[in-house]
């Protein structure tokens, strides 16, 4: 694959590959690309202007401050709804889903988007990278009618596309439409994403485990045993620990270097912390598309049938062999 290709060119070239191609999905990815650039601009100036305060604070100009996650939410909603390419959006920042009315009220758009507009936002104040996560489905209710909750509560295996943006040392957009995973790096000087990481792949084995070990005593026995297994020096078990506390960044590093990300349930959080629909499912889709896997410890994440928009799930994701070893530990100590 030629490398100095822009995201715009890539989208056009690959449109035909998509089963239901009518250009709508391409327009949708284009809209996400645009919103990502806008949010990137806001994130980059977070240290310069006074926008990192909490929502509702009054800044020096006497204007109400917006937290960056609220701002990111608004930018994505605006961009996606202005272009009339989706029929509904669900966001971490909003309790219920948003139904997008087309101008003619005919509800002809077929895609719904679920989004975490700024994940890991508690990291912004300390200049650590954050991300946007998105997930795209075809609606299941008939075109021509308003969207319903059912359109959003689909198992992750139904996703037609998913991706993330990492606002890091450089800004990258990584996504998949079910034909592998490709990563694009933003050239900030000209505002263009270039294909920098074609066909991204998880190695089958890795040597990084990423978990908040501060919660160790609250973890299930299977997870504790797995962490001990990674720590014990025996033969050539070369594990190292890396945890940023920003899912997108931890995932991105592990996909490039090989590793496993763990966010188990704990005695403090009986279903874990991460949200199935707009955090775990899109990451699981990308992981599988890159040859990795994702599990709740016992079941494939993409098979889980959601029952609530904001439901949480334990999440273990990364290099295939590491996830399956973790599952073996969970089966041996299932409680
Ligand atoms: P958020 O959606 O409120 O930002 O929370 C999700 C974040 C993930 O990015 C990260 O992996 C995790 O929370 C870190 O949680 P913890 O601080 O408990 O380790
Ligand atoms: Mg989040």
Short mmCIF file of C-alpha atoms and ligand atoms in Angstrom, two decimals:
data_model
loop_
_atom_site.label_atom_id
_atom_site.label_comp_id
_atom_site.label_asym_id
_atom_site.label_seq_id
_atom_site.Cartn_x
_atom_site.Cartn_y
_atom_site.Cartn_z
CA UNK A 1 0.00 0.00 0.00
CA UNK A 2 1.33 3.45 -0.96
CA UNK A 3 2.02 5.34 2.23
CA UNK A 4 1.74 9.06 1.51
CA UNK A 5 -1.98 8.86 0.96
CA UNK A 6 -4.39 11.21 2.68
CA UNK A 7 -7.37 10.02 4.66
CA UNK A 8 -9.66 11.70 2.13
CA UNK A 9 -8.11 9.70 -0.73
CA UNK A 10 -8.20 6.51 1.31
CA UNK A 11 -11.91 6.92 2.08
CA UNK A 12 -12.78 7.39 -1.58
CA UNK A 13 -10.61 4.48 -2.73
CA UNK A 14 -12.09 2.11 -0.20
CA UNK A 15 -15.71 3.09 -0.53
CA UNK A 16 -16.49 0.30 -2.96
CA UNK A 17 -15.15 -2.32 -0.54
CA UNK A 18 -18.04 -1.65 1.75
CA UNK A 19 -20.94 -4.01 1.34
CA UNK A 20 -23.80 -1.50 1.44
CA UNK A 21 -21.82 1.28 -0.16
CA UNK A 22 -23.92 4.28 -1.04
CA UNK A 23 -21.35 6.83 0.03
CA UNK A 24 -23.08 7.50 3.34
CA UNK A 25 -20.50 5.74 5.45
CA UNK A 26 -17.74 7.63 3.67
CA UNK A 27 -19.49 10.91 4.42
CA UNK A 28 -19.81 9.85 8.01
CA UNK A 29 -16.11 9.05 8.36
CA UNK A 30 -15.38 12.39 6.70
CA UNK A 31 -17.52 14.19 9.27
CA UNK A 32 -15.67 12.42 12.08
CA UNK A 33 -12.38 13.44 10.48
CA UNK A 34 -13.51 17.07 10.52
CA UNK A 35 -14.77 16.98 14.12
CA UNK A 36 -11.51 15.29 15.19
CA UNK A 37 -9.53 18.20 13.74
CA UNK A 38 -11.67 20.73 15.58
CA UNK A 39 -11.37 18.86 18.88
CA UNK A 40 -7.65 18.41 18.31
CA UNK A 41 -7.34 22.17 18.01
CA UNK A 42 -9.20 22.67 21.29
CA UNK A 43 -7.19 19.98 23.10
CA UNK A 44 -3.92 21.48 21.89
CA UNK A 45 -4.69 24.88 23.25
CA UNK A 46 -5.94 23.51 26.58
CA UNK A 47 -2.78 24.66 28.32
CA UNK A 48 -2.93 28.11 26.76
CA UNK A 49 -6.43 29.27 27.37
CA UNK A 50 -8.57 28.89 30.36
CA UNK A 51 -10.82 26.10 29.20
CA UNK A 52 -9.77 23.29 31.46
CA UNK A 53 -11.96 24.42 34.36
CA UNK A 54 -15.08 22.64 35.35
CA UNK A 55 -18.32 23.04 33.49
CA UNK A 56 -20.31 25.99 34.75
CA UNK A 57 -17.32 28.00 36.09
CA UNK A 58 -17.05 31.59 34.95
CA UNK A 59 -13.80 32.47 33.17
CA UNK A 60 -11.98 35.81 33.20
CA UNK A 61 -14.00 37.15 30.29
CA UNK A 62 -17.11 36.54 32.31
CA UNK A 63 -18.13 33.70 30.00
CA UNK A 64 -19.24 30.37 31.26
CA UNK A 65 -16.44 27.82 30.96
CA UNK A 66 -16.98 24.61 29.18
CA UNK A 67 -15.11 21.51 30.11
CA UNK A 68 -13.29 20.05 27.17
CA UNK A 69 -15.32 16.87 27.25
CA UNK A 70 -18.54 18.86 26.95
CA UNK A 71 -17.00 20.93 24.17
CA UNK A 72 -15.86 17.81 22.32
CA UNK A 73 -19.33 16.34 22.69
CA UNK A 74 -20.87 19.45 21.15
CA UNK A 75 -18.42 19.55 18.26
CA UNK A 76 -19.08 15.94 17.31
CA UNK A 77 -22.87 16.29 17.67
CA UNK A 78 -22.85 19.50 15.61
CA UNK A 79 -20.71 18.05 12.84
CA UNK A 80 -22.66 14.83 12.60
CA UNK A 81 -26.09 16.41 12.74
CA UNK A 82 -25.36 19.35 10.41
CA UNK A 83 -24.48 17.03 7.58
CA UNK A 84 -27.60 14.91 7.87
CA UNK A 85 -25.76 11.65 7.63
CA UNK A 86 -26.90 9.90 10.79
CA UNK A 87 -30.32 9.27 12.24
CA UNK A 88 -29.21 9.08 15.86
CA UNK A 89 -26.29 9.66 18.20
CA UNK A 90 -25.59 8.40 21.70
CA UNK A 91 -22.80 9.96 23.73
CA UNK A 92 -21.16 9.34 27.08
CA UNK A 93 -22.04 12.95 27.84
CA UNK A 94 -25.78 12.55 27.46
CA UNK A 95 -28.21 10.36 29.38
CA UNK A 96 -30.41 9.35 26.45
CA UNK A 97 -29.79 9.08 22.74
CA UNK A 98 -30.33 11.99 20.37
CA UNK A 99 -32.68 11.49 17.45
CA UNK A 100 -31.58 13.44 14.39
CA UNK A 101 -34.43 14.83 12.38
CA UNK A 102 -33.65 15.21 8.73
CA UNK A 103 -34.79 18.53 7.29
CA UNK A 104 -37.62 16.90 5.40
CA UNK A 105 -38.50 14.74 8.46
CA UNK A 106 -38.25 11.62 6.36
CA UNK A 107 -35.63 9.91 8.54
CA UNK A 108 -33.86 8.50 5.53
CA UNK A 109 -30.41 8.14 7.13
CA UNK A 110 -29.44 4.64 8.09
CA UNK A 111 -26.56 4.95 10.53
CA UNK A 112 -26.41 5.53 14.26
CA UNK A 113 -23.21 6.64 15.99
CA UNK A 114 -22.18 5.99 19.58
CA UNK A 115 -19.37 8.10 20.88
CA UNK A 116 -17.18 8.86 23.83
CA UNK A 117 -16.18 12.38 22.74
CA UNK A 118 -13.21 12.79 25.08
CA UNK A 119 -12.12 9.70 26.91
CA UNK A 120 -9.63 9.96 29.73
CA UNK A 121 -10.45 13.64 30.16
CA UNK A 122 -9.16 13.65 33.73
CA UNK A 123 -5.71 13.48 32.11
CA UNK A 124 -5.99 16.82 30.34
CA UNK A 125 -4.92 18.94 33.29
CA UNK A 126 -1.60 17.11 33.40
CA UNK A 127 -0.89 17.13 29.67
CA UNK A 128 -1.41 13.42 29.14
CA UNK A 129 -3.01 12.22 25.94
CA UNK A 130 -6.74 11.70 25.63
CA UNK A 131 -8.93 10.30 22.90
CA UNK A 132 -12.26 10.08 21.11
CA UNK A 133 -13.89 6.69 20.56
CA UNK A 134 -16.66 6.05 18.02
CA UNK A 135 -18.84 3.18 16.94
CA UNK A 136 -21.17 2.98 13.93
CA UNK A 137 -24.16 0.69 13.29
CA UNK A 138 -26.88 0.41 10.72
CA UNK A 139 -30.20 1.05 12.37
CA UNK A 140 -32.43 -1.99 12.89
CA UNK A 141 -35.77 -0.13 12.81
CA UNK A 142 -37.17 0.80 9.39
CA UNK A 143 -35.72 3.75 7.50
CA UNK A 144 -38.32 6.50 7.41
CA UNK A 145 -39.21 6.22 11.10
CA UNK A 146 -37.55 7.95 14.08
CA UNK A 147 -34.74 5.97 15.73
CA UNK A 148 -35.44 4.04 18.91
CA UNK A 149 -33.28 2.66 21.73
CA UNK A 150 -33.26 -0.68 19.92
CA UNK A 151 -31.10 0.85 17.18
CA UNK A 152 -28.39 1.56 19.75
CA UNK A 153 -28.61 -1.62 21.83
CA UNK A 154 -26.99 -3.89 19.27
CA UNK A 155 -24.25 -6.39 20.00
CA UNK A 156 -20.80 -5.12 19.01
CA UNK A 157 -20.47 -7.73 16.26
CA UNK A 158 -23.05 -5.70 14.30
CA UNK A 159 -20.75 -2.67 14.08
CA UNK A 160 -20.08 -1.55 10.51
CA UNK A 161 -17.20 0.66 11.55
CA UNK A 162 -15.41 1.83 14.66
CA UNK A 163 -12.40 3.89 15.49
CA UNK A 164 -10.64 6.26 17.77
CA UNK A 165 -8.67 9.47 17.69
CA UNK A 166 -5.67 9.79 19.96
CA UNK A 167 -4.65 13.34 20.79
CA UNK A 168 -1.09 12.45 21.74
CA UNK A 169 2.42 13.51 20.83
CA UNK A 170 0.89 13.50 17.40
CA UNK A 171 -2.79 13.20 16.63
CA UNK A 172 -3.92 10.01 14.98
CA UNK A 173 -7.19 8.70 13.66
CA UNK A 174 -7.38 4.91 13.61
CA UNK A 175 -10.42 3.14 12.23
CA UNK A 176 -11.81 0.04 10.64
CA UNK A 177 -14.81 -0.65 8.43
CA UNK A 178 -14.33 -4.38 8.84
CA UNK A 179 -11.44 -4.68 6.39
CA UNK A 180 -8.47 -4.35 8.71
CA UNK A 181 -7.29 -1.37 10.69
CA UNK A 182 -5.56 1.71 9.32
CA UNK A 183 -4.01 4.61 11.18
CA UNK A 184 -3.69 8.20 9.92
CA UNK A 185 -1.48 10.87 11.44
CA UNK A 186 -2.45 14.52 11.35
CA UNK A 187 -0.01 16.96 9.83
CA UNK A 188 -1.00 19.95 11.97
CA UNK A 189 0.67 22.45 9.65
CA UNK A 190 -1.81 21.76 6.87
CA UNK A 191 -4.60 20.00 8.76
CA UNK A 192 -4.43 16.80 6.73
CA UNK A 193 -4.42 13.21 7.97
CA UNK A 194 -1.96 10.93 6.18
CA UNK A 195 -1.96 7.15 6.12
CA UNK A 196 0.97 6.44 8.44
CA UNK A 197 0.06 3.00 9.85
CA UNK A 198 -1.46 0.81 7.12
CA UNK A 199 -2.92 -2.54 8.13
CA UNK A 200 -2.22 -2.35 11.87
CA UNK A 201 -1.79 -5.73 13.57
CA UNK A 202 -1.60 -6.97 17.13
CA UNK A 203 1.19 -9.48 17.61
CA UNK A 204 -0.21 -12.80 18.89
CA UNK A 205 1.83 -12.44 22.07
CA UNK A 206 2.96 -9.33 23.80
CA UNK A 207 4.90 -8.37 26.88
CA UNK A 208 2.94 -5.41 28.24
CA UNK A 209 0.12 -5.63 30.75
CA UNK A 210 -1.85 -2.47 31.47
CA UNK A 211 -3.99 -2.32 34.58
CA UNK A 212 -4.65 0.03 37.48
CA UNK A 213 -2.80 -2.00 40.09
CA UNK A 214 -3.97 0.41 42.78
CA UNK A 215 -7.23 -1.55 42.69
CA UNK A 216 -5.46 -4.91 43.05
CA UNK A 217 -6.94 -5.97 46.39
CA UNK A 218 -10.44 -5.42 45.00
CA UNK A 219 -9.91 -7.58 41.88
CA UNK A 220 -11.37 -11.07 41.34
CA UNK A 221 -9.00 -13.92 42.20
CA UNK A 222 -8.53 -14.88 38.52
CA UNK A 223 -7.23 -11.40 37.68
CA UNK A 224 -4.97 -11.34 40.73
CA UNK A 225 -3.53 -14.69 39.70
CA UNK A 226 -2.98 -13.47 36.13
CA UNK A 227 -1.16 -10.36 37.35
CA UNK A 228 1.04 -12.53 39.60
CA UNK A 229 1.71 -14.79 36.63
CA UNK A 230 2.90 -11.77 34.63
CA UNK A 231 5.08 -10.61 37.52
CA UNK A 232 6.73 -13.91 38.38
CA UNK A 233 10.08 -14.56 36.92
CA UNK A 234 9.96 -18.02 35.49
CA UNK A 235 11.70 -19.15 32.34
CA UNK A 236 11.37 -16.40 29.77
CA UNK A 237 8.30 -14.55 30.95
CA UNK A 238 9.27 -11.03 29.99
CA UNK A 239 6.35 -8.90 31.11
CA UNK A 240 6.41 -5.25 31.88
CA UNK A 241 3.67 -2.97 33.15
CA UNK A 242 2.51 0.23 31.43
CA UNK A 243 -0.63 2.14 32.43
CA UNK A 244 -1.50 5.64 31.29
CA UNK A 245 -5.08 5.61 32.53
CA UNK A 246 -6.35 6.78 29.16
CA UNK A 247 -7.95 3.85 27.36
CA UNK A 248 -7.25 5.06 23.84
CA UNK A 249 -3.57 5.63 24.55
CA UNK A 250 -3.10 2.39 26.47
CA UNK A 251 -4.87 0.47 23.68
CA UNK A 252 -2.93 2.24 20.94
CA UNK A 253 0.44 1.47 22.52
CA UNK A 254 -0.50 -2.16 23.13
CA UNK A 255 -1.70 -2.63 19.55
CA UNK A 256 1.62 -1.32 18.26
CA UNK A 257 3.87 -3.08 20.76
CA UNK A 258 1.85 -6.15 21.82
CA UNK A 259 0.10 -6.36 25.16
CA UNK A 260 -3.10 -6.67 27.14
CA UNK A 261 -5.32 -3.99 28.66
CA UNK A 262 -7.30 -5.00 31.76
CA UNK A 263 -10.18 -3.22 33.45
CA UNK A 264 -11.73 -5.92 35.65
CA UNK A 265 -14.73 -5.76 37.88
CA UNK A 266 -13.82 -5.14 41.50
CA UNK A 267 -15.46 -5.15 44.89
CA UNK A 268 -15.83 -1.37 44.38
CA UNK A 269 -17.22 -1.57 40.83
CA UNK A 270 -19.17 -4.82 40.31
CA UNK A 271 -19.33 -4.39 36.51
CA UNK A 272 -16.00 -2.66 36.06
CA UNK A 273 -15.80 0.95 34.94
CA UNK A 274 -15.74 1.01 31.18
CA UNK A 275 -18.86 1.39 29.09
CA UNK A 276 -19.78 -1.42 26.74
CA UNK A 277 -21.34 0.57 23.91
CA UNK A 278 -18.97 3.44 23.22
CA UNK A 279 -15.72 2.32 24.89
CA UNK A 280 -15.42 -1.48 24.88
CA UNK A 281 -17.29 -2.45 21.70
CA UNK A 282 -15.43 -0.11 19.33
CA UNK A 283 -12.08 -1.06 20.87
CA UNK A 284 -13.01 -4.76 20.68
CA UNK A 285 -13.97 -4.35 16.99
CA UNK A 286 -10.64 -2.73 16.20
CA UNK A 287 -8.75 -5.30 18.27
CA UNK A 288 -10.32 -8.19 16.37
CA UNK A 289 -9.81 -6.48 13.03
CA UNK A 290 -6.12 -6.19 13.98
CA UNK A 291 -5.85 -9.87 14.92
CA UNK A 292 -6.27 -9.34 18.66
CA UNK A 293 -9.21 -10.18 20.88
CA UNK A 294 -11.44 -8.76 23.58
CA UNK A 295 -13.31 -10.48 26.38
CA UNK A 296 -15.19 -9.78 29.59
CA UNK A 297 -13.16 -12.61 31.12
CA UNK A 298 -15.54 -15.33 29.96
CA UNK A 299 -17.30 -14.12 26.82
CA UNK A 300 -16.35 -12.32 23.63
CA UNK A 301 -17.15 -8.62 24.09
CA UNK A 302 -18.67 -8.36 20.60
CA UNK A 303 -21.23 -11.07 21.44
CA UNK A 304 -22.67 -9.32 24.50
CA UNK A 305 -26.28 -8.21 24.09
CA UNK A 306 -26.56 -4.72 25.59
CA UNK A 307 -29.58 -3.84 27.70
CA UNK A 308 -28.73 -0.24 28.62
CA UNK A 309 -27.10 2.65 26.81
CA UNK A 310 -24.50 3.34 29.49
CA UNK A 311 -23.92 -0.18 30.78
CA UNK A 312 -20.50 -1.17 32.04
CA UNK A 313 -18.53 -4.35 31.55
CA UNK A 314 -15.23 -5.84 32.68
CA UNK A 315 -12.83 -5.50 29.76
CA UNK A 316 -9.74 -7.46 28.75
CA UNK A 317 -8.36 -6.65 25.36
CA UNK A 318 -5.20 -7.10 23.36
CA UNK A 319 -2.86 -9.72 21.94
CA UNK A 320 -4.80 -12.92 21.34
CA UNK A 321 -2.67 -15.31 23.38
CA UNK A 322 -2.53 -12.95 26.34
CA UNK A 323 -6.32 -12.59 26.40
CA UNK A 324 -6.81 -16.34 26.18
CA UNK A 325 -4.33 -16.95 29.04
CA UNK A 326 -6.25 -14.39 31.11
CA UNK A 327 -9.50 -16.25 30.31
CA UNK A 328 -7.91 -19.52 31.49
CA UNK A 329 -7.08 -17.87 34.81
CA UNK A 330 -10.67 -16.57 35.05
CA UNK A 331 -12.13 -20.01 34.39
CA UNK A 332 -9.94 -21.54 37.08
CA UNK A 333 -11.10 -18.93 39.63
CA UNK A 334 -14.45 -17.71 38.33
CA UNK A 335 -15.51 -15.68 41.40
P1 LIG B 1 -13.76 8.44 31.43
O1 LIG B 1 -14.67 8.01 30.32
O2 LIG B 1 -14.49 9.04 32.59
O3 LIG B 1 -12.63 9.29 30.94
O4 LIG B 1 -13.15 7.08 32.06
C1 LIG B 1 -12.56 6.15 31.22
C2 LIG B 1 -11.09 6.09 31.52
C3 LIG B 1 -10.33 5.28 30.52
O5 LIG B 1 -9.79 6.08 29.51
C4 LIG B 1 -9.21 4.72 31.35
O6 LIG B 1 -8.68 3.58 30.79
C5 LIG B 1 -9.88 4.47 32.66
O7 LIG B 1 -10.94 5.39 32.74
C6 LIG B 1 -8.95 4.70 33.81
O8 LIG B 1 -9.63 4.46 34.99
P2 LIG B 1 -8.86 4.41 36.39
O9 LIG B 1 -8.47 5.80 36.72
O10 LIG B 1 -9.88 3.84 37.33
O11 LIG B 1 -7.69 3.49 36.24
MG1 LIG B 2 -14.85 7.44 28.63
#
